[in-house]
CSV table of N, CA and C in Angstrom, one decimal:
chain,number,residue,atom,x,y,z
A,1,UNK,N,51.2,25.9,25.8
A,1,UNK,CA,50.4,26.1,27.0
A,1,UNK,C,49.6,27.4,26.8
A,2,UNK,N,48.4,27.4,27.3
A,2,UNK,CA,47.5,28.5,27.1
A,2,UNK,C,47.8,29.6,28.2
A,3,UNK,N,47.8,29.2,29.4
A,3,UNK,CA,47.9,30.1,30.5
A,3,UNK,C,49.3,30.2,31.2
A,4,UNK,N,49.9,29.1,31.3
A,4,UNK,CA,51.2,29.0,32.0
A,4,UNK,C,51.1,29.5,33.4
A,5,UNK,N,50.0,29.2,34.1
A,5,UNK,CA,49.7,29.7,35.4
A,5,UNK,C,50.2,28.7,36.5
A,6,UNK,N,50.6,27.5,36.1
A,6,UNK,CA,51.0,26.5,37.1
A,6,UNK,C,52.2,25.8,36.5
A,7,UNK,N,53.4,26.1,37.1
A,7,UNK,CA,54.6,25.5,36.6
A,7,UNK,C,54.7,24.0,36.6
A,8,UNK,N,54.2,23.4,37.6
A,8,UNK,CA,54.2,21.9,37.7
A,8,UNK,C,53.3,21.3,36.6
A,9,UNK,N,52.1,21.8,36.5
A,9,UNK,CA,51.2,21.3,35.4
A,9,UNK,C,51.8,21.5,34.1
A,10,UNK,N,52.4,22.7,33.9
A,10,UNK,CA,53.0,23.0,32.6
A,10,UNK,C,54.1,22.0,32.2
A,11,UNK,N,55.0,21.7,33.2
A,11,UNK,CA,56.1,20.7,33.0
A,11,UNK,C,55.5,19.3,32.6
A,12,UNK,N,54.5,18.9,33.3
A,12,UNK,CA,53.9,17.6,33.0
A,12,UNK,C,53.2,17.6,31.7
A,13,UNK,N,52.5,18.7,31.3
A,13,UNK,CA,51.9,18.7,30.0
A,13,UNK,C,52.9,18.7,28.9
A,14,UNK,N,54.0,19.5,29.0
A,14,UNK,CA,55.0,19.5,28.0
A,14,UNK,C,55.7,18.1,27.9
A,15,UNK,N,55.9,17.4,29.0
A,15,UNK,CA,56.5,16.1,29.0
A,15,UNK,C,55.6,15.1,28.3
A,16,UNK,N,54.3,15.2,28.6
A,16,UNK,CA,53.3,14.4,27.9
A,16,UNK,C,53.3,14.6,26.4
A,17,UNK,N,53.3,15.9,26.0
A,17,UNK,CA,53.3,16.3,24.6
A,17,UNK,C,54.5,15.8,23.8
A,18,UNK,N,55.7,15.8,24.5
A,18,UNK,CA,56.9,15.3,23.9
A,18,UNK,C,56.8,13.9,23.5
A,19,UNK,N,56.0,13.1,24.2
A,19,UNK,CA,55.9,11.7,24.0
A,19,UNK,C,54.9,11.4,22.9
A,20,UNK,N,54.2,12.4,22.3
A,20,UNK,CA,53.3,12.2,21.3
A,20,UNK,C,54.0,12.3,19.9
A,21,UNK,N,53.3,11.6,18.9
A,21,UNK,CA,53.8,11.8,17.5
A,21,UNK,C,52.6,11.6,16.6
A,22,UNK,N,52.9,11.9,15.3
A,22,UNK,CA,51.8,11.7,14.4
A,22,UNK,C,51.3,10.2,14.3
A,23,UNK,N,52.3,9.3,14.6
A,23,UNK,CA,52.0,7.9,14.6
A,23,UNK,C,51.2,7.5,15.8
A,24,UNK,N,51.5,8.2,16.9
A,24,UNK,CA,50.9,7.9,18.2
A,24,UNK,C,50.5,9.2,18.8
A,25,UNK,N,49.3,9.7,18.3
A,25,UNK,CA,48.8,11.1,18.7
A,25,UNK,C,48.0,11.0,20.0
A,26,UNK,N,47.9,12.2,20.6
A,26,UNK,CA,46.9,12.3,21.7
A,26,UNK,C,45.5,12.6,21.1
A,27,UNK,N,44.5,12.2,21.9
A,27,UNK,CA,43.1,12.3,21.4
A,27,UNK,C,42.4,13.4,22.3
A,28,UNK,N,41.8,14.3,21.6
A,28,UNK,CA,41.0,15.4,22.3
A,28,UNK,C,39.5,15.2,22.0
A,29,UNK,N,38.8,14.9,23.1
A,29,UNK,CA,37.3,14.7,22.9
A,29,UNK,C,36.6,16.0,22.9
A,30,UNK,N,35.4,16.0,22.4
A,30,UNK,CA,34.6,17.2,22.5
A,30,UNK,C,34.3,17.7,23.9
A,31,UNK,N,34.2,16.7,24.8
A,31,UNK,CA,33.9,17.0,26.2
A,31,UNK,C,35.1,17.9,26.7
A,32,UNK,N,36.3,17.5,26.4
A,32,UNK,CA,37.5,18.2,26.8
A,32,UNK,C,37.5,19.6,26.2
A,33,UNK,N,37.1,19.8,25.0
A,33,UNK,CA,37.1,21.1,24.4
A,33,UNK,C,36.0,22.0,25.0
A,34,UNK,N,34.9,21.4,25.3
A,34,UNK,CA,33.8,22.2,26.0
A,34,UNK,C,34.3,22.6,27.3
A,35,UNK,N,34.9,21.8,28.1
A,35,UNK,CA,35.4,22.1,29.4
A,35,UNK,C,36.5,23.1,29.3
A,36,UNK,N,37.4,22.9,28.4
A,36,UNK,CA,38.5,23.9,28.1
A,36,UNK,C,38.0,25.3,27.9
A,37,UNK,N,37.0,25.4,27.0
A,37,UNK,CA,36.4,26.7,26.6
A,37,UNK,C,35.7,27.3,27.8
A,38,UNK,N,34.9,26.5,28.5
A,38,UNK,CA,34.2,27.0,29.7
A,38,UNK,C,35.1,27.4,30.8
A,39,UNK,N,36.2,26.7,31.0
A,39,UNK,CA,37.1,27.1,32.1
A,39,UNK,C,37.8,28.4,31.7
A,40,UNK,N,38.2,28.6,30.5
A,40,UNK,CA,38.9,29.8,30.1
A,40,UNK,C,38.0,31.0,30.2
A,41,UNK,N,36.8,30.8,29.9
A,41,UNK,CA,35.8,31.9,30.0
A,41,UNK,C,35.4,32.2,31.4
A,42,UNK,N,34.9,31.2,32.1
A,42,UNK,CA,34.3,31.4,33.4
A,42,UNK,C,35.3,31.6,34.5
A,43,UNK,N,36.4,30.7,34.5
A,43,UNK,CA,37.3,30.8,35.6
A,43,UNK,C,38.4,31.9,35.4
A,44,UNK,N,38.9,31.9,34.2
A,44,UNK,CA,40.0,32.9,33.9
A,44,UNK,C,39.5,34.2,33.2
A,45,UNK,N,38.3,34.3,33.0
A,45,UNK,CA,37.7,35.5,32.4
A,45,UNK,C,38.3,35.9,31.1
A,46,UNK,N,38.8,35.0,30.3
A,46,UNK,CA,39.4,35.3,29.0
A,46,UNK,C,38.3,35.7,28.0
A,47,UNK,N,38.6,36.7,27.2
A,47,UNK,CA,37.6,37.1,26.2
A,47,UNK,C,37.4,35.9,25.2
A,48,UNK,N,36.2,35.9,24.7
A,48,UNK,CA,35.8,34.9,23.7
A,48,UNK,C,36.8,34.7,22.6
A,49,UNK,N,37.3,35.8,22.1
A,49,UNK,CA,38.3,35.8,21.0
A,49,UNK,C,39.6,35.1,21.3
A,50,UNK,N,40.0,35.2,22.6
A,50,UNK,CA,41.2,34.6,23.0
A,50,UNK,C,41.0,33.1,23.1
A,51,UNK,N,39.8,32.7,23.6
A,51,UNK,CA,39.5,31.3,23.7
A,51,UNK,C,39.4,30.6,22.3
A,52,UNK,N,38.8,31.3,21.4
A,52,UNK,CA,38.7,30.8,20.0
A,52,UNK,C,40.1,30.7,19.4
A,53,UNK,N,41.0,31.6,19.7
A,53,UNK,CA,42.3,31.6,19.2
A,53,UNK,C,43.1,30.4,19.8
A,54,UNK,N,42.9,30.2,21.0
A,54,UNK,CA,43.5,29.0,21.7
A,54,UNK,C,43.1,27.7,21.1
A,55,UNK,N,41.8,27.6,20.8
A,55,UNK,CA,41.3,26.3,20.2
A,55,UNK,C,41.9,26.2,18.8
A,56,UNK,N,41.9,27.3,18.1
A,56,UNK,CA,42.5,27.2,16.7
A,56,UNK,C,43.9,26.8,16.7
A,57,UNK,N,44.7,27.3,17.7
A,57,UNK,CA,46.1,26.8,17.9
A,57,UNK,C,46.2,25.3,18.2
A,58,UNK,N,45.3,24.8,19.0
A,58,UNK,CA,45.3,23.4,19.3
A,58,UNK,C,45.0,22.6,18.1
A,59,UNK,N,44.1,23.0,17.2
A,59,UNK,CA,43.7,22.3,16.0
A,59,UNK,C,44.9,22.2,15.1
A,60,UNK,N,45.9,23.0,15.2
A,60,UNK,CA,47.1,23.0,14.3
A,60,UNK,C,48.2,22.0,14.8
A,61,UNK,N,48.0,21.5,16.0
A,61,UNK,CA,49.1,20.6,16.5
A,61,UNK,C,48.9,19.2,15.8
A,62,UNK,N,49.9,18.8,15.1
A,62,UNK,CA,49.9,17.6,14.3
A,62,UNK,C,49.9,16.3,15.1
A,63,UNK,N,50.3,16.4,16.4
A,63,UNK,CA,50.3,15.2,17.3
A,63,UNK,C,49.0,15.1,18.1
A,64,UNK,N,48.0,15.8,17.7
A,64,UNK,CA,46.7,15.7,18.4
A,64,UNK,C,45.7,15.3,17.3
A,65,UNK,N,44.7,14.5,17.7
A,65,UNK,CA,43.6,14.1,16.9
A,65,UNK,C,42.4,14.5,17.7
A,66,UNK,N,41.4,15.1,17.0
A,66,UNK,CA,40.2,15.7,17.6
A,66,UNK,C,39.0,14.9,17.2
A,67,UNK,N,38.1,14.6,18.2
A,67,UNK,CA,36.8,14.0,17.9
A,67,UNK,C,36.0,15.0,17.1
A,68,UNK,N,35.4,14.6,16.0
A,68,UNK,CA,34.5,15.4,15.2
A,68,UNK,C,35.1,16.7,14.8
A,69,UNK,N,36.3,16.7,14.2
A,69,UNK,CA,37.1,17.8,13.8
A,69,UNK,C,36.2,18.8,13.0
A,70,UNK,N,35.4,18.3,12.1
A,70,UNK,CA,34.6,19.2,11.2
A,70,UNK,C,33.6,20.0,12.0
A,71,UNK,N,33.0,19.4,13.1
A,71,UNK,CA,32.1,20.1,13.9
A,71,UNK,C,32.8,21.2,14.7
A,72,UNK,N,34.0,21.0,15.1
A,72,UNK,CA,34.8,22.0,15.8
A,72,UNK,C,35.1,23.2,14.9
A,73,UNK,N,35.5,22.9,13.7
A,73,UNK,CA,35.7,24.0,12.8
A,73,UNK,C,34.5,24.9,12.5
A,74,UNK,N,33.3,24.2,12.3
A,74,UNK,CA,32.1,24.9,12.1
A,74,UNK,C,31.7,25.7,13.3
A,75,UNK,N,31.8,25.1,14.5
A,75,UNK,CA,31.5,25.8,15.7
A,75,UNK,C,32.3,27.0,15.9
A,76,UNK,N,33.6,26.9,15.6
A,76,UNK,CA,34.5,28.1,15.7
A,76,UNK,C,34.0,29.2,14.8
A,77,UNK,N,33.6,28.8,13.6
A,77,UNK,CA,33.1,29.8,12.6
A,77,UNK,C,31.8,30.5,13.1
A,78,UNK,N,30.9,29.6,13.6
A,78,UNK,CA,29.6,30.2,14.1
A,78,UNK,C,29.8,31.0,15.4
A,79,UNK,N,30.7,30.6,16.2
A,79,UNK,CA,30.9,31.4,17.4
A,79,UNK,C,31.6,32.8,17.2
A,80,UNK,N,31.9,33.1,15.9
A,80,UNK,CA,32.4,34.4,15.6
A,80,UNK,C,31.3,35.4,15.8
A,81,UNK,N,30.0,35.0,15.7
A,81,UNK,CA,28.9,35.9,15.9
A,81,UNK,C,28.9,36.2,17.4
A,82,UNK,N,28.6,37.5,17.8
A,82,UNK,CA,28.7,37.9,19.2
A,82,UNK,C,27.8,37.1,20.1
A,83,UNK,N,26.6,36.7,19.7
A,83,UNK,CA,25.7,36.0,20.6
A,83,UNK,C,25.8,34.5,20.6
A,84,UNK,N,26.7,33.9,19.8
A,84,UNK,CA,26.9,32.5,19.8
A,84,UNK,C,28.1,32.0,20.6
A,85,UNK,N,27.8,31.1,21.5
A,85,UNK,CA,28.9,30.5,22.4
A,85,UNK,C,29.5,29.3,21.7
A,86,UNK,N,30.8,29.2,21.8
A,86,UNK,CA,31.5,28.1,21.1
A,86,UNK,C,30.9,26.7,21.6
A,87,UNK,N,30.8,26.5,22.9
A,87,UNK,CA,30.4,25.2,23.4
A,87,UNK,C,29.0,24.9,22.9
A,88,UNK,N,28.1,25.8,22.9
A,88,UNK,CA,26.7,25.6,22.4
A,88,UNK,C,26.7,25.2,20.9
A,89,UNK,N,27.5,26.0,20.1
A,89,UNK,CA,27.6,25.7,18.7
A,89,UNK,C,28.2,24.4,18.4
A,90,UNK,N,29.2,24.0,19.2
A,90,UNK,CA,29.8,22.7,19.1
A,90,UNK,C,28.8,21.5,19.4
A,91,UNK,N,28.1,21.7,20.5
A,91,UNK,CA,27.1,20.7,20.8
A,91,UNK,C,26.1,20.5,19.7
A,92,UNK,N,25.6,21.6,19.2
A,92,UNK,CA,24.5,21.6,18.2
A,92,UNK,C,25.1,21.0,16.9
A,93,UNK,N,26.3,21.3,16.5
A,93,UNK,CA,26.8,20.8,15.3
A,93,UNK,C,27.2,19.3,15.4
A,94,UNK,N,27.7,18.9,16.5
A,94,UNK,CA,28.0,17.5,16.7
A,94,UNK,C,26.7,16.7,16.7
A,95,UNK,N,25.7,17.2,17.4
A,95,UNK,CA,24.4,16.5,17.3
A,95,UNK,C,23.8,16.4,15.9
A,96,UNK,N,24.0,17.5,15.1
A,96,UNK,CA,23.5,17.5,13.8
A,96,UNK,C,24.2,16.4,13.0
A,97,UNK,N,25.6,16.3,13.2
A,97,UNK,CA,26.4,15.3,12.5
A,97,UNK,C,26.0,13.9,12.9
A,98,UNK,N,25.4,13.7,14.1
A,98,UNK,CA,24.9,12.4,14.5
A,98,UNK,C,23.5,12.1,14.0
A,99,UNK,N,22.9,13.0,13.3
A,99,UNK,CA,21.6,12.8,12.7
A,99,UNK,C,20.4,13.5,13.4
A,100,UNK,N,20.7,14.2,14.4
A,100,UNK,CA,19.6,14.9,15.2
A,100,UNK,C,19.1,16.1,14.3
A,101,UNK,N,17.8,16.2,14.3
A,101,UNK,CA,17.2,17.4,13.5
A,101,UNK,C,17.3,18.7,14.3
A,102,UNK,N,17.4,18.5,15.7
A,102,UNK,CA,17.5,19.7,16.5
A,102,UNK,C,18.0,19.3,17.9
A,103,UNK,N,18.5,20.2,18.6
A,103,UNK,CA,19.0,20.0,20.0
A,103,UNK,C,18.1,20.8,20.9
A,104,UNK,N,17.5,20.2,21.9
A,104,UNK,CA,16.7,21.0,22.9
A,104,UNK,C,17.6,21.5,24.0
A,105,UNK,N,17.3,22.7,24.5
A,105,UNK,CA,18.1,23.3,25.5
A,105,UNK,C,17.2,24.2,26.4
A,106,UNK,N,17.6,24.4,27.7
A,106,UNK,CA,17.0,25.4,28.5
A,106,UNK,C,17.7,26.7,28.4
A,107,UNK,N,18.7,26.8,27.6
A,107,UNK,CA,19.5,28.0,27.4
A,107,UNK,C,18.8,28.9,26.4
A,108,UNK,N,18.1,29.9,26.8
A,108,UNK,CA,17.4,30.8,25.9
A,108,UNK,C,18.3,31.5,24.9
A,109,UNK,N,19.4,31.9,25.3
A,109,UNK,CA,20.4,32.5,24.4
A,109,UNK,C,20.8,31.6,23.2
A,110,UNK,N,21.1,30.4,23.6
A,110,UNK,CA,21.5,29.4,22.6
A,110,UNK,C,20.3,29.1,21.7
A,111,UNK,N,19.1,29.0,22.2
A,111,UNK,CA,18.0,28.7,21.4
A,111,UNK,C,17.7,29.8,20.4
A,112,UNK,N,18.0,31.0,20.8
A,112,UNK,CA,17.7,32.2,19.9
A,112,UNK,C,18.8,32.3,18.9
A,113,UNK,N,20.1,31.9,19.2
A,113,UNK,CA,21.2,32.2,18.3
A,113,UNK,C,21.6,31.1,17.4
A,114,UNK,N,21.2,29.9,17.7
A,114,UNK,CA,21.6,28.7,16.9
A,114,UNK,C,20.4,28.0,16.3
A,115,UNK,N,20.3,28.0,15.0
A,115,UNK,CA,19.1,27.6,14.3
A,115,UNK,C,18.7,26.2,14.7
A,116,UNK,N,19.6,25.3,14.9
A,116,UNK,CA,19.3,23.9,15.2
A,116,UNK,C,19.0,23.6,16.7
A,117,UNK,N,19.0,24.7,17.5
A,117,UNK,CA,18.7,24.5,18.9
A,117,UNK,C,17.3,25.1,19.2
A,118,UNK,N,16.5,24.3,20.0
A,118,UNK,CA,15.2,24.7,20.3
A,118,UNK,C,15.0,24.8,21.8
A,119,UNK,N,14.3,25.8,22.3
A,119,UNK,CA,14.1,26.0,23.7
A,119,UNK,C,13.1,24.9,24.2
A,120,UNK,N,13.5,24.3,25.3
A,120,UNK,CA,12.6,23.3,25.9
A,120,UNK,C,11.8,24.0,27.0
A,121,UNK,N,10.5,24.2,26.6
A,121,UNK,CA,9.7,25.0,27.5
A,121,UNK,C,8.7,24.1,28.3
């Protein structure tokens, strides 16, 4: 568990996790990771480095399978730069893997810091 801030949810999550195996893993979508990252940063005010570390710990759990694992790894690497947000880097990399030449955004910071993102003006 990342926060352990809710005993009831923690118990349910641990029970769910105990039912997983490498043969019958849990699936973590990119949407879940983006929401996870956003929640930890915006709601819990965790520093970016702690969020990245939490995601890296999740990636090591053998009973979980991740959507577009390679994009997640690349997004984590890119988000080591101070101006790059993990969620933006993940969206851009996933889109690139799907064949998009660029991702348009209204987020000026993302457009400045991620080469494949373009500001929609």
